[in-house]
Coordinates of C-alpha atoms in Angstrom, one line a residue:
M1 CA 20.9 29.0 -58.3
V2 CA 23.5 26.1 -58.9
D3 CA 23.5 25.5 -55.0
D4 CA 19.6 25.3 -55.1
V5 CA 19.7 22.7 -58.1
T6 CA 22.5 20.7 -56.2
K7 CA 20.5 20.7 -52.9
Y8 CA 17.3 19.7 -55.0
G9 CA 19.3 16.8 -56.6
D10 CA 20.8 15.7 -53.4
R11 CA 17.4 15.6 -51.8
V12 CA 16.0 13.7 -54.6
S13 CA 18.7 11.3 -54.8
R14 CA 18.5 10.5 -51.2
L15 CA 14.8 10.2 -51.1
V16 CA 14.9 8.0 -54.2
G17 CA 17.4 5.7 -52.3
W18 CA 15.5 5.8 -49.2
G19 CA 12.1 5.0 -51.2
H20 CA 13.9 1.8 -52.7
W21 CA 14.8 0.5 -49.2
F22 CA 11.5 1.4 -47.7
A23 CA 9.7 -0.5 -50.4
F24 CA 12.1 -3.5 -49.9
F25 CA 11.3 -3.9 -46.2
N26 CA 7.5 -3.4 -47.0
I27 CA 7.8 -6.3 -49.7
I28 CA 9.1 -8.4 -46.9
A29 CA 6.1 -7.4 -44.7
A30 CA 3.7 -8.1 -47.7
M31 CA 5.3 -11.5 -48.0
L32 CA 4.8 -12.4 -44.5
I33 CA 1.2 -11.3 -44.5
G34 CA 0.7 -13.2 -47.9
T35 CA 1.5 -16.4 -45.9
R36 CA -2.1 -16.5 -44.8
Y37 CA -3.0 -17.1 -48.4
I38 CA -1.0 -19.9 -48.5
T39 CA -2.2 -21.5 -45.3
Q40 CA -5.7 -21.1 -46.7
S41 CA -5.1 -22.6 -50.2
P42 CA -4.6 -26.3 -51.2
W43 CA -0.9 -27.4 -50.8
P44 CA 0.4 -28.3 -54.1
E45 CA 0.9 -31.9 -54.5
T46 CA 3.8 -32.0 -56.8
L47 CA 7.4 -30.5 -56.2
L48 CA 7.0 -28.2 -59.4
G49 CA 3.7 -26.9 -58.0
Q50 CA 5.5 -26.3 -54.6
F51 CA 8.2 -24.5 -56.4
Y52 CA 5.9 -22.4 -58.3
L53 CA 4.0 -21.5 -55.2
L54 CA 7.3 -20.2 -53.5
I55 CA 8.4 -18.1 -56.5
S56 CA 5.0 -16.8 -57.3
W57 CA 4.7 -15.9 -53.6
V58 CA 8.0 -14.0 -53.9
G59 CA 7.7 -12.6 -57.2
H60 CA 4.1 -11.3 -56.8
F61 CA 4.4 -9.4 -53.7
A62 CA 7.7 -7.9 -54.8
F63 CA 6.1 -6.7 -57.9
L64 CA 2.8 -5.5 -56.3
V65 CA 4.6 -3.4 -53.6
F66 CA 7.3 -2.1 -55.9
A67 CA 4.7 -1.3 -58.6
L68 CA 2.7 0.7 -56.1
Y69 CA 6.0 2.5 -55.0
L70 CA 6.8 3.5 -58.6
L71 CA 3.2 4.4 -59.5
V72 CA 2.4 6.6 -56.3
L73 CA 5.3 7.4 -54.2
F74 CA 8.1 7.8 -56.8
P75 CA 6.5 10.7 -58.6
L76 CA 5.9 12.3 -55.2
T77 CA 9.6 12.4 -54.7
F78 CA 9.8 15.3 -57.4
I79 CA 6.9 17.1 -56.1
L80 CA 6.8 17.2 -52.1
P81 CA 9.2 20.0 -51.0
S82 CA 9.8 18.6 -47.5
R83 CA 11.7 15.4 -46.8
K84 CA 9.7 14.7 -43.6
L85 CA 6.3 15.2 -45.2
F86 CA 7.3 12.7 -48.2
R87 CA 8.4 10.2 -45.4
L88 CA 5.1 10.7 -43.6
V89 CA 2.9 10.4 -46.8
S90 CA 4.9 7.2 -47.6
V91 CA 4.3 5.7 -44.1
C92 CA 0.5 6.5 -44.2
F93 CA 0.4 5.0 -47.8
A94 CA 2.3 1.9 -46.6
T95 CA 0.1 1.5 -43.6
V96 CA -3.2 1.7 -45.5
G97 CA -1.8 -0.9 -48.1
L98 CA -0.6 -3.5 -45.5
T99 CA -3.9 -2.9 -43.6
L100 CA -5.9 -3.5 -47.0
L101 CA -3.9 -6.6 -47.4
L102 CA -4.6 -8.0 -44.1
I103 CA -8.4 -7.3 -44.8
D104 CA -8.0 -9.1 -48.1
T105 CA -6.6 -12.2 -46.3
Q106 CA -9.6 -12.2 -44.0
A107 CA -12.0 -12.0 -47.0
Y108 CA -10.1 -14.8 -48.7
Q109 CA -10.2 -16.9 -45.5
T110 CA -14.0 -16.2 -44.9
I111 CA -15.5 -16.5 -48.4
N112 CA -12.6 -17.3 -50.7
L113 CA -12.8 -14.1 -52.6
H114 CA -10.4 -11.2 -52.7
L115 CA -11.5 -7.5 -52.0
N116 CA -14.0 -6.0 -54.4
P117 CA -17.0 -3.6 -53.7
L118 CA -19.4 -6.4 -53.0
V119 CA -17.0 -8.3 -50.7
W120 CA -16.0 -5.0 -48.8
E121 CA -19.9 -4.3 -48.3
V122 CA -20.3 -7.9 -47.1
L123 CA -17.3 -7.8 -44.6
F124 CA -18.4 -4.3 -43.0
D125 CA -22.0 -4.7 -43.1
D126 CA -23.6 -4.1 -39.6
E127 CA -25.6 -7.3 -39.9
S128 CA -22.5 -9.3 -40.8
T129 CA -21.7 -9.7 -37.0
L130 CA -19.4 -12.8 -37.2
V131 CA -17.3 -11.3 -39.9
N132 CA -17.2 -8.1 -38.1
N133 CA -16.0 -9.6 -35.0
D134 CA -13.2 -11.5 -37.0
L135 CA -12.2 -8.1 -38.5
Q136 CA -12.1 -6.2 -35.3
H137 CA -8.6 -7.6 -34.4
L138 CA -7.3 -6.5 -37.8
F139 CA -8.1 -2.9 -36.8
V140 CA -6.7 -3.1 -33.4
V141 CA -3.2 -3.6 -35.1
L142 CA -3.6 -0.9 -37.3
P143 CA -2.0 1.7 -35.0
F144 CA 0.8 -0.8 -34.6
I145 CA 1.3 -1.0 -38.1
F146 CA 1.6 2.9 -38.4
L147 CA 4.1 2.9 -35.5
I148 CA 6.2 0.2 -37.2
E149 CA 6.2 2.0 -40.5
I150 CA 7.4 5.1 -38.6
A151 CA 10.1 3.3 -37.0
L152 CA 11.1 1.6 -40.2
S153 CA 11.1 4.9 -42.1
E154 CA 13.4 6.7 -39.4
W155 CA 15.7 3.6 -39.3
V156 CA 15.9 3.4 -43.1
W157 CA 16.8 7.1 -43.2
R158 CA 19.6 6.8 -40.7
K159 CA 21.0 3.3 -42.0
Q160 CA 20.6 4.3 -45.8
R161 CA 24.4 4.7 -46.5
K162 CA 25.3 1.6 -44.4
L163 CA 22.5 -0.4 -46.3
S164 CA 23.9 0.8 -49.7
H165 CA 27.6 -0.1 -48.8
K166 CA 26.5 -3.8 -48.0
Q167 CA 25.7 -4.2 -51.6
I168 CA 22.8 -6.6 -51.1
G169 CA 20.3 -4.4 -53.0
K170 CA 21.1 -5.8 -56.5
P171 CA 21.1 -9.5 -55.5
I172 CA 18.0 -9.0 -53.7
G173 CA 16.4 -7.1 -56.6
S174 CA 17.5 -9.8 -59.1
L175 CA 16.0 -12.5 -56.9
F176 CA 12.7 -10.7 -57.0
F177 CA 12.8 -10.0 -60.8
I178 CA 13.8 -13.6 -61.7
S179 CA 11.0 -14.9 -59.3
F180 CA 8.4 -12.7 -61.0
I181 CA 9.5 -13.6 -64.6
A182 CA 10.0 -17.3 -63.8
S183 CA 6.6 -17.6 -62.2
H184 CA 4.8 -16.2 -65.2
L185 CA 6.8 -18.3 -67.8
I186 CA 6.1 -21.4 -65.7
Y187 CA 2.4 -20.5 -65.7
V188 CA 2.7 -20.0 -69.4
W189 CA 3.7 -23.7 -69.9
A190 CA 1.3 -25.0 -67.2
D191 CA -1.7 -23.1 -68.9
A192 CA -0.8 -24.5 -72.2
Y193 CA -0.3 -28.1 -71.1
F194 CA -3.1 -28.2 -68.4
Y195 CA -0.8 -28.8 -65.3
N196 CA -3.4 -28.5 -62.7
P197 CA -1.0 -28.2 -59.5
I198 CA 0.0 -24.8 -61.0
T199 CA -3.1 -23.6 -62.8
I200 CA -5.2 -24.1 -59.6
Q201 CA -3.0 -21.4 -58.0
R202 CA -4.2 -18.7 -60.5
A203 CA -6.1 -16.7 -57.9
N204 CA -4.4 -17.5 -54.8
F205 CA -3.0 -14.0 -54.4
P206 CA -4.9 -10.6 -54.6
L207 CA -4.3 -8.8 -58.1
S208 CA -2.8 -11.9 -59.5
Y209 CA -3.2 -12.2 -63.4
P210 CA -0.7 -14.8 -64.5
M211 CA 0.5 -14.6 -68.2
T212 CA -0.8 -16.8 -70.9
A213 CA 0.7 -17.1 -74.3
K214 CA -0.9 -20.0 -76.4
S215 CA -1.1 -18.0 -79.6
F216 CA 2.6 -16.9 -79.3
M217 CA 3.7 -20.5 -78.6
E218 CA 1.7 -21.8 -81.5
K219 CA 3.0 -19.1 -83.8
H220 CA 6.7 -20.2 -82.9
G221 CA 6.0 -24.0 -83.1
L222 CA 6.2 -24.6 -79.3
L223 CA 2.6 -25.6 -79.1
D224 CA 0.7 -28.1 -81.5
K225 CA -2.9 -26.8 -81.7
A226 CA -4.5 -29.9 -82.5
E227 CA -2.9 -31.7 -79.5
Y228 CA -3.8 -28.6 -77.4
L229 CA -7.5 -28.8 -78.4
K230 CA -7.5 -32.5 -77.6
R231 CA -6.1 -31.9 -74.1
L232 CA -8.6 -29.2 -73.7
E233 CA -11.6 -31.4 -74.2
Q234 CA -10.3 -33.9 -71.9
N235 CA -9.1 -31.4 -69.2
Q236 CA -11.2 -28.3 -69.6
S237 CA -13.2 -28.9 -66.3
N238 CA -10.3 -30.4 -64.1
S239 CA -9.4 -27.1 -62.1
D240 CA -10.7 -27.4 -58.4
I241 CA -11.0 -30.4 -56.2
V242 CA -14.6 -30.7 -54.7
R243 CA -14.8 -32.6 -51.3
Y244 CA -18.3 -34.4 -51.8
P245 CA -19.4 -35.2 -49.4
L246 CA -17.6 -32.9 -46.7
E247 CA -17.9 -35.7 -44.2
T248 CA -18.3 -39.6 -44.1
M249 CA -21.8 -40.3 -44.5
D250 CA -23.8 -41.8 -41.5
F251 CA -26.5 -44.3 -41.8
G252 CA -28.5 -44.6 -38.3
R253 CA -32.0 -45.5 -39.6
R254 CA -33.3 -48.6 -41.2
A255 CA -33.6 -48.2 -44.9
N256 CA -37.1 -48.3 -46.4
P257 CA -36.6 -50.5 -49.7
L258 CA -39.2 -48.8 -51.8
N259 CA -38.7 -48.5 -55.4
I260 CA -38.0 -45.0 -56.9
L261 CA -39.4 -43.8 -60.2
V262 CA -38.4 -40.3 -61.4
V263 CA -40.2 -38.8 -64.5
S264 CA -38.8 -35.7 -65.8
V265 CA -40.9 -33.9 -68.2
N266 CA -38.3 -31.6 -69.5
N267 CA -39.0 -27.8 -69.9
L268 CA -42.3 -27.9 -68.0
R269 CA -43.6 -24.8 -66.3
A270 CA -45.4 -25.3 -62.9
D271 CA -48.3 -23.1 -64.0
M272 CA -49.1 -25.8 -66.6
L273 CA -50.3 -28.0 -64.0
S274 CA -54.1 -27.4 -64.4
E275 CA -57.1 -29.4 -64.8
E276 CA -57.6 -28.1 -68.2
T277 CA -54.1 -28.4 -69.6
M278 CA -52.7 -31.5 -67.8
P279 CA -55.9 -33.3 -66.2
S280 CA -54.0 -36.7 -65.7
A281 CA -50.9 -35.0 -64.0
Y282 CA -53.3 -32.6 -62.0
K283 CA -55.3 -35.6 -60.6
F284 CA -52.0 -37.2 -59.8
A285 CA -51.0 -33.9 -57.8
Q286 CA -54.4 -33.8 -56.0
D287 CA -54.0 -37.5 -54.8
N288 CA -50.3 -37.1 -53.6
L289 CA -47.8 -34.7 -52.3
N290 CA -47.7 -31.5 -54.3
F291 CA -44.9 -28.9 -53.7
T292 CA -46.6 -25.8 -55.2
N293 CA -43.6 -23.4 -54.7
H294 CA -40.8 -25.5 -56.2
Y295 CA -37.8 -24.2 -58.2
S296 CA -35.4 -26.0 -60.3
S297 CA -31.7 -25.4 -59.4
S298 CA -30.9 -23.9 -62.9
N299 CA -32.6 -22.5 -65.9
D300 CA -31.0 -24.9 -68.3
A301 CA -30.6 -28.9 -68.5
F302 CA -28.4 -28.7 -65.3
G303 CA -31.2 -28.7 -63.3
V304 CA -31.0 -32.4 -63.4
F305 CA -27.4 -32.0 -62.0
G306 CA -28.9 -30.1 -58.9
L307 CA -31.7 -32.8 -58.7
F308 CA -29.4 -35.6 -58.1
Y309 CA -26.2 -34.1 -56.6
G310 CA -27.9 -31.4 -54.3
L311 CA -25.2 -29.0 -55.4
P312 CA -25.3 -25.7 -57.3
S313 CA -24.5 -26.2 -61.1
S314 CA -21.1 -24.1 -60.6
Y315 CA -19.6 -27.5 -59.0
A316 CA -20.6 -29.4 -62.2
S317 CA -17.4 -29.0 -64.2
S318 CA -15.2 -30.1 -61.3
I319 CA -17.6 -32.9 -60.3
K320 CA -17.3 -34.0 -64.1
A321 CA -13.6 -33.9 -64.1
Q322 CA -13.3 -35.8 -60.7
G323 CA -15.9 -38.5 -61.9
S324 CA -17.8 -38.2 -58.7
K325 CA -21.2 -39.9 -58.9
P326 CA -24.1 -38.5 -56.8
I327 CA -24.3 -39.6 -53.2
L328 CA -27.8 -40.5 -53.9
I329 CA -26.8 -42.9 -56.7
D330 CA -23.7 -44.3 -54.9
T331 CA -26.1 -45.1 -51.9
L332 CA -28.6 -46.8 -54.0
V333 CA -26.0 -49.0 -55.6
S334 CA -24.8 -50.0 -52.1
K335 CA -28.3 -50.9 -51.1
G336 CA -28.5 -53.1 -54.0
Y337 CA -30.9 -51.4 -56.2
E338 CA -31.3 -52.2 -59.8
F339 CA -31.2 -49.4 -62.3
G340 CA -33.3 -48.6 -65.4
L341 CA -32.6 -45.4 -67.3
F342 CA -34.7 -44.6 -70.3
S343 CA -35.2 -41.3 -72.4
G344 CA -37.0 -40.1 -75.4
D345 CA -33.8 -39.0 -77.0
N346 CA -31.7 -41.8 -75.5
F347 CA -29.9 -39.3 -73.2
D348 CA -28.7 -37.1 -76.1
D349 CA -27.3 -34.6 -73.6
D350 CA -23.8 -35.4 -72.4
L351 CA -24.7 -34.3 -69.0
Y352 CA -26.3 -37.7 -68.1
G353 CA -23.5 -39.9 -69.6
E354 CA -20.5 -38.1 -68.4
T355 CA -21.9 -36.7 -65.0
V356 CA -25.2 -37.7 -63.5
F357 CA -25.1 -41.4 -64.6
R358 CA -21.6 -41.7 -65.3
G359 CA -20.4 -45.3 -65.9
M360 CA -23.9 -46.7 -65.9
N361 CA -25.9 -48.5 -68.7
F362 CA -28.6 -46.9 -70.5
N363 CA -31.7 -48.7 -71.6
G364 CA -31.3 -47.6 -75.3
I365 CA -34.2 -47.7 -77.4
A366 CA -34.3 -48.4 -81.2
F367 CA -37.0 -45.7 -82.2
N368 CA -39.2 -46.0 -85.1
E369 CA -41.7 -43.3 -86.7
S370 CA -44.7 -45.2 -85.8
Q371 CA -45.4 -43.2 -82.6
S372 CA -43.8 -40.6 -80.4
K373 CA -40.5 -41.4 -79.0
D374 CA -41.6 -40.7 -75.4
I375 CA -44.3 -43.3 -75.8
Q376 CA -41.8 -45.7 -77.0
A377 CA -39.6 -44.9 -74.1
I378 CA -42.4 -45.6 -71.6
D379 CA -43.2 -48.7 -73.3
A380 CA -39.5 -49.8 -73.1
W381 CA -39.8 -48.9 -69.5
T382 CA -43.0 -51.1 -69.0
Q383 CA -41.2 -54.1 -70.4
W384 CA -38.3 -53.5 -68.1
A385 CA -40.7 -52.9 -65.0
K386 CA -42.3 -56.3 -65.7
Q387 CA -39.1 -58.2 -65.5
R388 CA -38.1 -56.8 -62.1
T389 CA -37.9 -59.3 -59.3
N390 CA -38.1 -58.7 -55.4
K391 CA -35.0 -56.5 -55.6
P392 CA -35.7 -52.7 -55.0
W393 CA -35.1 -50.7 -58.1
F394 CA -34.6 -47.0 -59.1
S395 CA -35.8 -45.8 -62.6
F396 CA -35.4 -42.3 -64.4
I397 CA -37.6 -41.6 -67.4
E398 CA -36.8 -38.4 -69.5
L399 CA -39.8 -37.2 -71.6
T400 CA -38.7 -34.8 -74.3
T401 CA -42.1 -33.9 -75.9
V402 CA -42.4 -30.4 -74.2
D403 CA -38.6 -29.8 -75.1
N404 CA -39.5 -30.1 -78.8
F405 CA -42.6 -27.9 -78.7
K406 CA -41.4 -25.7 -81.6
A407 CA -41.9 -28.4 -83.9
S408 CA -45.6 -28.1 -83.3
T409 CA -47.3 -25.0 -84.8
S410 CA -50.7 -23.5 -84.8
T411 CA -52.5 -23.0 -88.1
N412 CA -54.3 -19.9 -86.8
K413 CA -52.3 -17.1 -88.6
K414 CA -54.4 -14.4 -87.1
I415 CA -52.9 -14.6 -83.7
S416 CA -49.5 -13.2 -82.9
A417 CA -46.1 -15.0 -83.1
S418 CA -45.9 -15.0 -79.3
D419 CA -49.3 -16.3 -78.9
R420 CA -48.7 -19.1 -81.4
L421 CA -45.5 -20.0 -79.7
R422 CA -47.5 -20.2 -76.5
S423 CA -50.2 -22.2 -78.2
S424 CA -47.6 -24.7 -79.6
Y425 CA -46.1 -25.1 -76.0
I426 CA -49.4 -25.9 -74.5
S427 CA -50.3 -28.4 -77.2
S428 CA -47.0 -30.1 -76.5
V429 CA -47.8 -30.0 -72.7
E430 CA -51.2 -31.8 -73.4
Q431 CA -49.3 -34.5 -75.3
A432 CA -47.0 -34.9 -72.4
D433 CA -49.9 -35.3 -70.1
L434 CA -51.3 -38.2 -72.2
E435 CA -47.9 -39.7 -71.9
I436 CA -48.1 -39.4 -68.2
E437 CA -51.5 -40.8 -68.2
R438 CA -50.2 -43.9 -70.1
L439 CA -47.4 -44.3 -67.6
L440 CA -49.6 -44.0 -64.6
S441 CA -52.1 -46.6 -66.2
V442 CA -49.1 -48.9 -66.4
I443 CA -48.0 -48.5 -62.8
Q444 CA -51.5 -49.0 -61.4
S445 CA -52.0 -52.4 -63.6
L446 CA -48.5 -53.7 -62.3
E447 CA -49.7 -52.5 -58.6
L448 CA -46.3 -50.6 -58.4
D449 CA -47.9 -47.8 -56.7
K450 CA -47.9 -49.7 -53.4
S451 CA -44.2 -50.2 -53.4
T452 CA -42.8 -47.1 -55.5
V453 CA -41.9 -43.6 -54.8
I454 CA -43.1 -41.8 -58.0
V455 CA -41.8 -38.6 -58.7
I456 CA -43.0 -36.0 -61.5
T457 CA -40.8 -32.9 -62.2
S458 CA -38.8 -31.2 -64.7
N459 CA -35.1 -29.9 -65.4
H460 CA -36.4 -26.2 -65.8
A461 CA -39.2 -24.1 -67.1
T462 CA -39.6 -21.9 -70.2
E463 CA -40.5 -18.0 -70.4
F464 CA -42.6 -16.2 -73.0
N465 CA -41.2 -12.7 -72.3
E466 CA -43.2 -12.4 -68.8
T467 CA -40.4 -10.4 -67.5
N468 CA -40.6 -7.9 -70.6
T469 CA -36.8 -8.3 -71.1
N470 CA -37.2 -10.1 -74.5
S471 CA -36.6 -13.5 -72.8
W472 CA -38.0 -16.5 -74.7
G473 CA -37.6 -20.0 -73.6
S474 CA -34.9 -20.7 -70.9
N475 CA -31.2 -20.2 -69.8
S476 CA -31.6 -16.2 -70.2
N477 CA -32.5 -15.3 -66.5
Y478 CA -33.5 -16.5 -63.1
S479 CA -37.2 -15.5 -63.1
Q480 CA -39.8 -17.7 -61.8
Y481 CA -41.0 -18.3 -65.4
Q482 CA -37.7 -20.2 -66.2
L483 CA -37.3 -21.8 -62.9
K484 CA -40.7 -22.7 -61.2
V485 CA -41.4 -26.5 -62.1
P486 CA -43.7 -29.0 -60.7
M487 CA -42.5 -31.3 -57.9
L488 CA -45.1 -34.2 -57.4
I489 CA -44.5 -37.2 -55.2
H490 CA -46.5 -40.3 -54.7
W491 CA -45.0 -41.9 -51.5
P492 CA -46.5 -45.1 -50.0
G493 CA -47.5 -44.4 -46.4
K494 CA -47.5 -40.6 -46.7
V495 CA -50.8 -38.6 -46.5
A496 CA -51.6 -36.5 -49.6
G497 CA -51.2 -32.9 -49.0
I498 CA -50.2 -29.4 -50.5
Y499 CA -47.0 -27.9 -49.4
P500 CA -46.6 -24.3 -50.3
H501 CA -43.3 -23.5 -48.8
R502 CA -40.4 -22.7 -51.1
T503 CA -38.5 -25.8 -52.1
S504 CA -35.7 -26.6 -54.6
H505 CA -34.2 -29.4 -56.7
L506 CA -31.3 -29.3 -54.4
D507 CA -33.6 -30.7 -51.7
F508 CA -34.6 -33.9 -53.5
S509 CA -31.7 -36.1 -52.9
V510 CA -31.5 -35.0 -49.3
T511 CA -35.1 -36.1 -49.0
L512 CA -34.6 -39.6 -50.3
L513 CA -31.4 -40.1 -48.6
Q514 CA -32.9 -39.2 -45.1
E515 CA -36.6 -40.4 -45.5
L516 CA -35.9 -43.6 -47.6
L517 CA -32.2 -44.7 -47.3
G518 CA -31.4 -44.1 -43.7
V519 CA -29.0 -41.3 -43.8
T520 CA -28.6 -39.3 -40.5
S521 CA -25.7 -37.0 -41.6
N522 CA -26.4 -33.2 -41.5
P523 CA -27.6 -32.2 -45.1
S524 CA -24.9 -29.5 -45.1
D525 CA -22.4 -32.1 -45.1
F526 CA -23.3 -33.3 -48.5
S527 CA -25.8 -30.9 -50.1
S528 CA -26.7 -27.3 -50.5
G529 CA -30.3 -28.2 -49.9
E530 CA -32.6 -29.5 -47.1
S531 CA -35.5 -32.0 -46.9
L532 CA -38.6 -31.1 -49.0
F533 CA -40.6 -31.9 -45.9
D534 CA -38.7 -29.2 -43.7
E535 CA -41.4 -26.6 -43.8
H536 CA -39.6 -23.9 -42.0
K537 CA -39.4 -20.5 -43.7
R538 CA -36.3 -20.4 -45.8
R539 CA -34.4 -17.1 -46.2
W540 CA -33.4 -18.1 -49.5
I541 CA -33.0 -20.9 -52.2
L542 CA -30.3 -21.3 -54.6
A543 CA -30.2 -21.4 -58.6
G544 CA -27.6 -20.9 -61.0
D545 CA -25.3 -22.1 -63.9
S546 CA -21.4 -22.4 -64.3
R547 CA -21.1 -18.6 -64.2
E548 CA -23.7 -17.2 -61.8
L549 CA -25.5 -17.8 -58.5
A550 CA -29.1 -16.8 -57.9
L551 CA -30.4 -16.2 -54.4
I552 CA -34.1 -16.1 -54.4
T553 CA -36.0 -14.5 -51.6
K554 CA -39.8 -13.8 -51.3
D555 CA -39.4 -10.4 -52.7
T556 CA -36.0 -10.3 -54.5
T557 CA -33.5 -12.2 -56.6
T558 CA -29.9 -11.5 -56.4
V559 CA -27.7 -12.7 -59.1
I560 CA -23.9 -12.9 -58.4
D561 CA -21.3 -13.9 -60.6
K562 CA -17.9 -15.8 -59.7
F563 CA -16.1 -12.5 -59.2
G564 CA -18.5 -11.3 -56.6
N565 CA -20.4 -8.7 -58.9
Y566 CA -24.2 -8.7 -58.2
K567 CA -27.6 -7.5 -59.8
L568 CA -30.6 -7.2 -57.7
F569 CA -34.2 -7.8 -59.2
D570 CA -37.6 -7.5 -57.6
E571 CA -40.3 -10.0 -57.4
N572 CA -41.3 -9.5 -61.0
Y573 CA -37.7 -9.9 -62.1
Q574 CA -37.1 -6.1 -63.0
R575 CA -33.9 -4.6 -62.2
V576 CA -33.5 -2.7 -58.9
K577 CA -30.5 -0.3 -59.2
D578 CA -31.1 2.1 -56.3
D579 CA -31.0 -0.7 -53.6
N580 CA -28.7 -3.1 -52.3
P581 CA -29.2 -6.8 -51.3
T582 CA -29.3 -8.1 -47.8
L583 CA -25.8 -8.6 -47.4
P584 CA -25.6 -11.6 -45.0
I585 CA -27.6 -13.4 -47.4
L586 CA -25.0 -12.5 -50.2
M587 CA -22.2 -13.6 -48.0
Q588 CA -24.0 -17.0 -47.5
G589 CA -24.4 -17.3 -51.2
L590 CA -20.7 -16.6 -51.9
T591 CA -19.7 -19.1 -49.2
E592 CA -21.9 -21.7 -51.0
L593 CA -20.1 -21.3 -54.2
Q594 CA -16.9 -22.3 -52.5
R595 CA -17.9 -24.5 -49.5
F596 CA -17.2 -27.8 -51.1
Y597 CA -14.1 -26.8 -52.6
A598 CA -11.0 -28.6 -50.9
K599 CA -8.7 -26.5 -49.0
N600 CA -5.4 -27.1 -47.4
G601 CA -5.0 -30.3 -49.5
Q602 CA -7.9 -31.9 -47.6

């Protein structure tokens, strides 16, 4: 009996020792594979950022491999009766682990995301031909990994005593432990003090969750909360570097120096454009270019971001932090355009002053109570337009009457609350149409219609619970009721017509840059959109906000968050739980979320 206990103890002791050394060499293997993440991530510009990258690389993979050993293989040491069986199980486990790590590096290289159920489907879907071709070579090496692990298992078993006598285990273990702890402590400091060269590395490695401790630091006097909140306000967006444009812009055509007037009737639904509700805008649509299947790039005010930048709203925070102006605006400046920016609320939303029209002078208006603010904005624009000389100009007018439709209420108490809300909305739309009529009348009287591209659109639409999801207003889903807006364009020299193909706010800047300002660059170099006049059938169009991306096809809408989780909706925006989205489209969407972020320090 004592002999049996002794033999069991010896077996367990040797297997534990073997397991530690086997885990150590797999840590080295994981670190070598992990260098692929480093090559596909921006190289830190500071010495401290580079030092953090080094110790986090060492510490993270050491912890990851050793934690998996402790959780899975170490308990099996006491259960499996055979040494050979335990070693075989360990070899299979290590082979699977390293293979998954290789696949994850490919996912990170391809779509800049780590493995999750959606990414797995994207990578191995039969339709994802290009990705499958890239992954084939990873499975070719799978048998070699297995053979190497078997050889490593046998070598460690034979050399275990010699390795133990070298007394290198403790120093190496200490190095791994110190690297792991130091990397988290450094990140705690970097997170509290917004040190971007370190915080930008947060998601470089798989299953990486760097520690934060702002509450602990504040409690012990290591962090001043007021100072932290001040820095947060200044730096909350400064996380990722956006390359915008991806390539130097090419100008190969002669620019057409037409004036540009963009009128945004905020919160205006596309289906309000009828002869009964908006007769002036309807006539304008009949006489000009009418894009009848047009979507905003967002279900909130950031639709204006997409309109001018041609990028999804997910890039807005980084763009704001960098201070990058829209390429459209920069090009207009370089072409000598004058600017007139008018708003019915003096651009109350910070989006305009801090991002879209950053550094530009607004034409502020001293409003009075004699008439509506939008009318006063139009009158101020009229005076500005009369003073223009022969230089081309760009002007933006924001009309906010429909934004404030809740202030208008119906006196008919017999109708339901939802009907009263809709009635108030329609009344405000009718008022906005009168404002448009006034503006168009001024344009004709000044004969500006012969030399001006005139655009009437909206930042987003509004819903009255048509999806039966208790959704009212905007910023709650990506249905057509919150995204579909008018896009009407008067373009001197172009024949009036109806364009029924799906278009997006992301297409607007591309259109002006190519058709008006002489840009010959590929739209993919500076936008997620295409020309409005490109009538080929689009597989999808994009919408979204800082958290999510919506890919809208003819029959479905797929909403993806930044972690790769998705939800599928049908054409009526009802949740579809028993079906999966088209995976190549998902991959394209995930790629579009990352395409303009800088890599490798570029």
